[in-house]
Short mmCIF file of C-alpha atoms in Angstrom, two decimals:
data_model
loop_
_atom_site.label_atom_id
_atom_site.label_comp_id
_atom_site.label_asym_id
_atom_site.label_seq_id
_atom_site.Cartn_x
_atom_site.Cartn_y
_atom_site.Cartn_z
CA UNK A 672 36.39 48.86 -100.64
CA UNK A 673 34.11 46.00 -100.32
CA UNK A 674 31.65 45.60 -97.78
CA UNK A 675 33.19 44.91 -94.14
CA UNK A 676 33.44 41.19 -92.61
CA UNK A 677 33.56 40.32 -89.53
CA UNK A 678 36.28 37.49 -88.36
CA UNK A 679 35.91 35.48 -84.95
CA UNK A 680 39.41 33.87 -84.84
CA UNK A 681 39.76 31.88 -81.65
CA UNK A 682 37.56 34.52 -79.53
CA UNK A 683 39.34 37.44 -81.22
CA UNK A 684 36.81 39.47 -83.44
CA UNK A 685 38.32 41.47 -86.39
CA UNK A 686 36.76 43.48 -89.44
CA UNK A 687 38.44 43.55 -92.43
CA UNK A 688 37.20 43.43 -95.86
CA UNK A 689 36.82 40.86 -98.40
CA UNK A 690 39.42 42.18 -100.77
CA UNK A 691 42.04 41.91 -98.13
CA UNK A 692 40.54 38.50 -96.98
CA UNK A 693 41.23 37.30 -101.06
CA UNK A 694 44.20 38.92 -101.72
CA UNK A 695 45.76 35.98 -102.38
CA UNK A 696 43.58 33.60 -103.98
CA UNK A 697 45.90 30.33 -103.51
CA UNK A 698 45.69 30.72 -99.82
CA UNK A 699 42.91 29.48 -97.51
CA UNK A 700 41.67 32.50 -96.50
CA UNK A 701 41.36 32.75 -100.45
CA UNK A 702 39.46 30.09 -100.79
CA UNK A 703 37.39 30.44 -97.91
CA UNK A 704 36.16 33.79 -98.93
CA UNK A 705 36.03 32.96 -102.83
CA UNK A 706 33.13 30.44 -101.68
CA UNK A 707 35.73 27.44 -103.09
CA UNK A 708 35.90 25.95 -99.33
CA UNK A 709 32.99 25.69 -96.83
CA UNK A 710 32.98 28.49 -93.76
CA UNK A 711 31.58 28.11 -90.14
CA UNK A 712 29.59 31.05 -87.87
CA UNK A 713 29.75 31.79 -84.21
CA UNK A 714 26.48 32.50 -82.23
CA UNK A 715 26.50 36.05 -83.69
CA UNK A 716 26.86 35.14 -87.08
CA UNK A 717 30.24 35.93 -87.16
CA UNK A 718 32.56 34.29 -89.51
CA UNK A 719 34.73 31.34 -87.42
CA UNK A 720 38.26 30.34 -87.47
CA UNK A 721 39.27 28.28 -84.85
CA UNK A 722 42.93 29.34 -84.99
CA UNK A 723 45.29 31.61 -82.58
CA UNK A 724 42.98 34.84 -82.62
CA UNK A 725 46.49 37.19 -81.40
CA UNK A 726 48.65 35.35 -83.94
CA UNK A 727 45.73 36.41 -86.55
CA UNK A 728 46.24 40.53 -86.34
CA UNK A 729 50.22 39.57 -88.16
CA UNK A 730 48.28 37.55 -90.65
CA UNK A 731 45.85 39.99 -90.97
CA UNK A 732 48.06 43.16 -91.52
CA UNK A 733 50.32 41.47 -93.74
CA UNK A 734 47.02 40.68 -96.15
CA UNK A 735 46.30 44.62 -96.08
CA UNK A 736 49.72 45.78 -96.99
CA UNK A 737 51.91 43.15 -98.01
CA UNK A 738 54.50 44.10 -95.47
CA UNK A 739 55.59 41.89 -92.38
CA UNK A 740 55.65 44.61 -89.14
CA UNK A 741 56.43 42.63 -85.80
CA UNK A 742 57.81 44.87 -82.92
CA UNK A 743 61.04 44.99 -81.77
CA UNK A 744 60.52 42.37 -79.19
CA UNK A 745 58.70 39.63 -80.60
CA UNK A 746 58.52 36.12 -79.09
CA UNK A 747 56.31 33.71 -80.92
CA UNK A 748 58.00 33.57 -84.48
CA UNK A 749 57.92 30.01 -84.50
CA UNK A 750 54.18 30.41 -83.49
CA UNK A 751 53.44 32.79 -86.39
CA UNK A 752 55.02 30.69 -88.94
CA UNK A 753 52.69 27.90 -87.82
CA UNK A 754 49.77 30.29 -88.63
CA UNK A 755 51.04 31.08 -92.27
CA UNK A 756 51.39 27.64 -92.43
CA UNK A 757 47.48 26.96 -91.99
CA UNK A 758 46.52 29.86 -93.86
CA UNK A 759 48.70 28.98 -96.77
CA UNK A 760 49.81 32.72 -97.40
CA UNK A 761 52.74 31.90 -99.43
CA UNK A 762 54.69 35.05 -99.65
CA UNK A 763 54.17 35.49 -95.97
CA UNK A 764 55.91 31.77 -95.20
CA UNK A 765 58.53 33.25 -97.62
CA UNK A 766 59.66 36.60 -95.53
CA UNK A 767 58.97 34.27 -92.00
CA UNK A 768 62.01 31.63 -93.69
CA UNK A 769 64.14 34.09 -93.90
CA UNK A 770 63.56 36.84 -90.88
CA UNK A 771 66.27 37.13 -88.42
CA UNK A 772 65.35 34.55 -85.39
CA UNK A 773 66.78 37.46 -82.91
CA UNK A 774 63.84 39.10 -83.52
CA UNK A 775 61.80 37.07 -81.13
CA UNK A 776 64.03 37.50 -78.45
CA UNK A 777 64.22 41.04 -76.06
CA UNK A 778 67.77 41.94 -76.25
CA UNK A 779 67.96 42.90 -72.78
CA UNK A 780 66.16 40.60 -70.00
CA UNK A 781 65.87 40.67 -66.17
CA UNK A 782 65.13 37.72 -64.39
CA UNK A 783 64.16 37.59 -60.23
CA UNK A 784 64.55 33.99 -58.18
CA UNK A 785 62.56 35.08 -55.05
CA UNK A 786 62.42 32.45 -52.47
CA UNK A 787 61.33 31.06 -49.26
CA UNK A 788 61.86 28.45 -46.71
CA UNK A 789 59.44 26.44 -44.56
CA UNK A 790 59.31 23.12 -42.26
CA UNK A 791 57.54 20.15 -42.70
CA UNK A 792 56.48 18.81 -39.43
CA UNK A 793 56.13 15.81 -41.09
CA UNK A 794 59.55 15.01 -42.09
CA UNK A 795 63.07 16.46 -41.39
CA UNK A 796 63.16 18.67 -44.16
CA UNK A 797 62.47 21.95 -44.90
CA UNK A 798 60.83 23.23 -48.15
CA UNK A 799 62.38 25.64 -50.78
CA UNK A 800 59.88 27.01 -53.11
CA UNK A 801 61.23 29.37 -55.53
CA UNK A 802 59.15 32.03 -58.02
CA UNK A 803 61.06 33.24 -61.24
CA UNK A 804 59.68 36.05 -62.93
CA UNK A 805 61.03 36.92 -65.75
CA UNK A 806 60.84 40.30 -68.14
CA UNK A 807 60.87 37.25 -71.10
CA UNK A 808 57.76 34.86 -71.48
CA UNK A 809 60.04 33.13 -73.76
CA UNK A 810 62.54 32.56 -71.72
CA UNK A 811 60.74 31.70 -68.63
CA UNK A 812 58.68 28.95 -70.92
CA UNK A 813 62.07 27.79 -72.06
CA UNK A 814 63.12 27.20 -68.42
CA UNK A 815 59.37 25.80 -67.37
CA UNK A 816 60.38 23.19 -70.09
CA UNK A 817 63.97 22.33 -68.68
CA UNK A 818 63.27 21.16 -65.06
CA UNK A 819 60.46 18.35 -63.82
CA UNK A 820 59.64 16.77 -60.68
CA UNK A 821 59.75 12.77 -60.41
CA UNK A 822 57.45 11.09 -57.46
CA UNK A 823 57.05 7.37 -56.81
CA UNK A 824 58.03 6.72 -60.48
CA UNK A 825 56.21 9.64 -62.40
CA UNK A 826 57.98 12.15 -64.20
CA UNK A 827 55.52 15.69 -63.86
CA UNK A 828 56.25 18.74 -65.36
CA UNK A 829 56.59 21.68 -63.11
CA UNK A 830 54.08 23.85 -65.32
CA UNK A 831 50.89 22.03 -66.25
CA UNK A 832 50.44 25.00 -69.13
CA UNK A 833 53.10 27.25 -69.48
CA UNK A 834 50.94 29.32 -72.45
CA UNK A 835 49.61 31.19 -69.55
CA UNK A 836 52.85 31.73 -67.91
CA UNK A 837 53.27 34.83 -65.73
CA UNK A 838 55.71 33.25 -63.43
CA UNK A 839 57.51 29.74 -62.30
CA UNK A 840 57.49 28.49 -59.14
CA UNK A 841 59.16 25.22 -58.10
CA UNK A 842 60.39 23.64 -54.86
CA UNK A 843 62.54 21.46 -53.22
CA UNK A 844 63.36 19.82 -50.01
CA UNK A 845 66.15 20.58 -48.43
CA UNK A 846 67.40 17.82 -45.40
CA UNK A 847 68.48 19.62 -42.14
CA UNK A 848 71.87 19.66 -40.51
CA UNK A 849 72.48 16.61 -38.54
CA UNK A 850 69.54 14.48 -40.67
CA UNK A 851 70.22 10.56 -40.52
CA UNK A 852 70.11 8.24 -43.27
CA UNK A 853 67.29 7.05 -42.39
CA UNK A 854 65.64 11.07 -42.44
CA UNK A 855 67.34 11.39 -46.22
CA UNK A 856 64.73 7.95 -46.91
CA UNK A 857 61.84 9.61 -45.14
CA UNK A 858 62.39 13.03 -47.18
CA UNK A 859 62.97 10.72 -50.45
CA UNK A 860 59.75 8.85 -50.14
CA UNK A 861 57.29 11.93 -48.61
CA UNK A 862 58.38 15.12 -50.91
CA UNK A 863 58.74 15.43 -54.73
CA UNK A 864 62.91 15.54 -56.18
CA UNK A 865 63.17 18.12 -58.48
CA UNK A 866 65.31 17.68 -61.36
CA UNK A 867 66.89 19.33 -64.72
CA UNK A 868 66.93 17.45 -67.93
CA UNK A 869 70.02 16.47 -69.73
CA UNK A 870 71.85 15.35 -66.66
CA UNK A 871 69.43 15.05 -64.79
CA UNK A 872 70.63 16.57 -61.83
CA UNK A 873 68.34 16.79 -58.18
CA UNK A 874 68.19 20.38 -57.66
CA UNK A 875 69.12 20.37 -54.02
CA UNK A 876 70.20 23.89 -53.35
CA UNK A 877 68.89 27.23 -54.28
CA UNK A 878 72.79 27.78 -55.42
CA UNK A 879 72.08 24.77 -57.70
CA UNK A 880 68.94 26.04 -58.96
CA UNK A 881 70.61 29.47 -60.02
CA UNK A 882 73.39 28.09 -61.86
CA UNK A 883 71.40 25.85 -64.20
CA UNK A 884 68.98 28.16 -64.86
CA UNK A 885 72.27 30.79 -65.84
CA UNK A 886 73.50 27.37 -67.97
CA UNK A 887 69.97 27.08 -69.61
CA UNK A 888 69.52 30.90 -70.36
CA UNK A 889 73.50 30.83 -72.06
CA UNK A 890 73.29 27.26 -73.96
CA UNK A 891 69.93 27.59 -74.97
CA UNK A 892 68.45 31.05 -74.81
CA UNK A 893 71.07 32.25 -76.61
CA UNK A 894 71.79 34.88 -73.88
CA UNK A 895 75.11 36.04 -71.71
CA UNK A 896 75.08 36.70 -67.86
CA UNK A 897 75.48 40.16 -67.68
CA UNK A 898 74.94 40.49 -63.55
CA UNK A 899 73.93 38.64 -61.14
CA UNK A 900 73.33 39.02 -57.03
CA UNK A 901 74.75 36.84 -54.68
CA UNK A 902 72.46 33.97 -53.67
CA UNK A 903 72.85 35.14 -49.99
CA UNK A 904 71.59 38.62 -50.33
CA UNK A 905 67.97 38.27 -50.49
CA UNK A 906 65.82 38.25 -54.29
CA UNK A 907 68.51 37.06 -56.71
CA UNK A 908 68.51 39.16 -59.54
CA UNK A 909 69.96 37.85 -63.00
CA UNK A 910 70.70 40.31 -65.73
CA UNK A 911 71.08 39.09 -69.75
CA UNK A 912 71.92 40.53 -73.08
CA UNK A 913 71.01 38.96 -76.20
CA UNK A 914 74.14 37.17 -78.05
#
């Protein structure tokens, strides 16, 4: 074994060795650690990568024992083979063409719409906000990606980073029985429309909200409904299986 380095990829710190680091010599790690390409430090004197620093421990790994392990529930293979991409590890781009694109998806996924109602004093309206959480990050980014809000002409996302995502909340106004025309206009111009892509739908209802986010999930998730709660009872709870 050669002597231990230390790696500071993107805040993450790993040790490894330079052996593993040059296993393959074609690859920029290779070349980095063969003294062909120049290398930055951190403040400690660590070596620096500015790349994804938890993508980086798959890299890693696979450089030890020339073996691709991901667990069972994986959700950022398009993310890792955007990493072995940069680091030019050919045989590792090789196995990540070819591995099963399931693999980044949890077979079995639960996903909770819990939701409120309030009144705006200020118009006749009352506001839905809704909070998905989701036992998926990828799906829940894949539905943070699918609806927006559009305000006096500006079309804004309803997750300003959806990296970090724990949860999505959105809202929605919702007129009141008896509202004028004239209260619709008034609602319009003082509360944000939120809307689904493709056909661009207003999300008006929490009904509304449900079933697009079931159509998403199915058309694009590759998932199928496997329960669901009635809309009336409370939390809705969705339940999918992988396809």
């Amino acid at each position: 074994m050669s002597k231990p380095v230390t790696l500071n990829v993107g805040g993450r710190l790993y040790s490894t060795s330079l052996t593993t680091l040059t296993r393959y010599p074609e690859s920029m790690l290779g070349s980095m650690f063969s003294g062909a390409m120049p290398t930055s430090s951190d403040s400690q004197g660590n070596y620096f990568i500015d790349r994804d620093g938890e993508m980086f421990r798959y890299i890693l790994n696979f450089l030890r024992n020339s073996h691709l392990d991901l667990p069972v529930d994986f959700q950022e293979l398009d993310l890792l083979k955007r990493e072995a991409d940069f680091f030019q590890i050919q045989p590792l781009l090789e196995l990540l063409q070819t591995a099963d694109p399931k693999i980044s998806r949890i077979k079995n996924v639960t996903l909770n719409i819990i939701h409120d109602s309030k009144a705006v004093h200020s118009c006749p309206a009352n506001i839905v906000t809704a909070r998905l959480f989701c036992t998926s990050v990828a799906l829940l980014r894949l539905l943070s990606s699918k609806f927006y809000y559009r305000f006096e002409w500006q079309v804004l996302p309803v997750c300003k980073n959806p990296e970090d995502l724990s949860f999505l909340s959105v809202e929605w106004a919702e007129t009141r029985t008896g509202a004028t025309a004239n209260d619709k206009r008034l609602v319009r111009e003082t509360c944000k429309p939120l809307y689904v892509l493709f056909s661009h739908q207003q999300i008006c209802s929490l009904e509304m909200l449900v079933s697009h986010v079931i159509k998403i999930a199915v058309s694009e998730g590759g998932f199928f409904i496997h329960s669901f709660s009635p809309v009336s009872s409370g939390p809705v709870i969705l339940q999918f299986h992988a396809q």
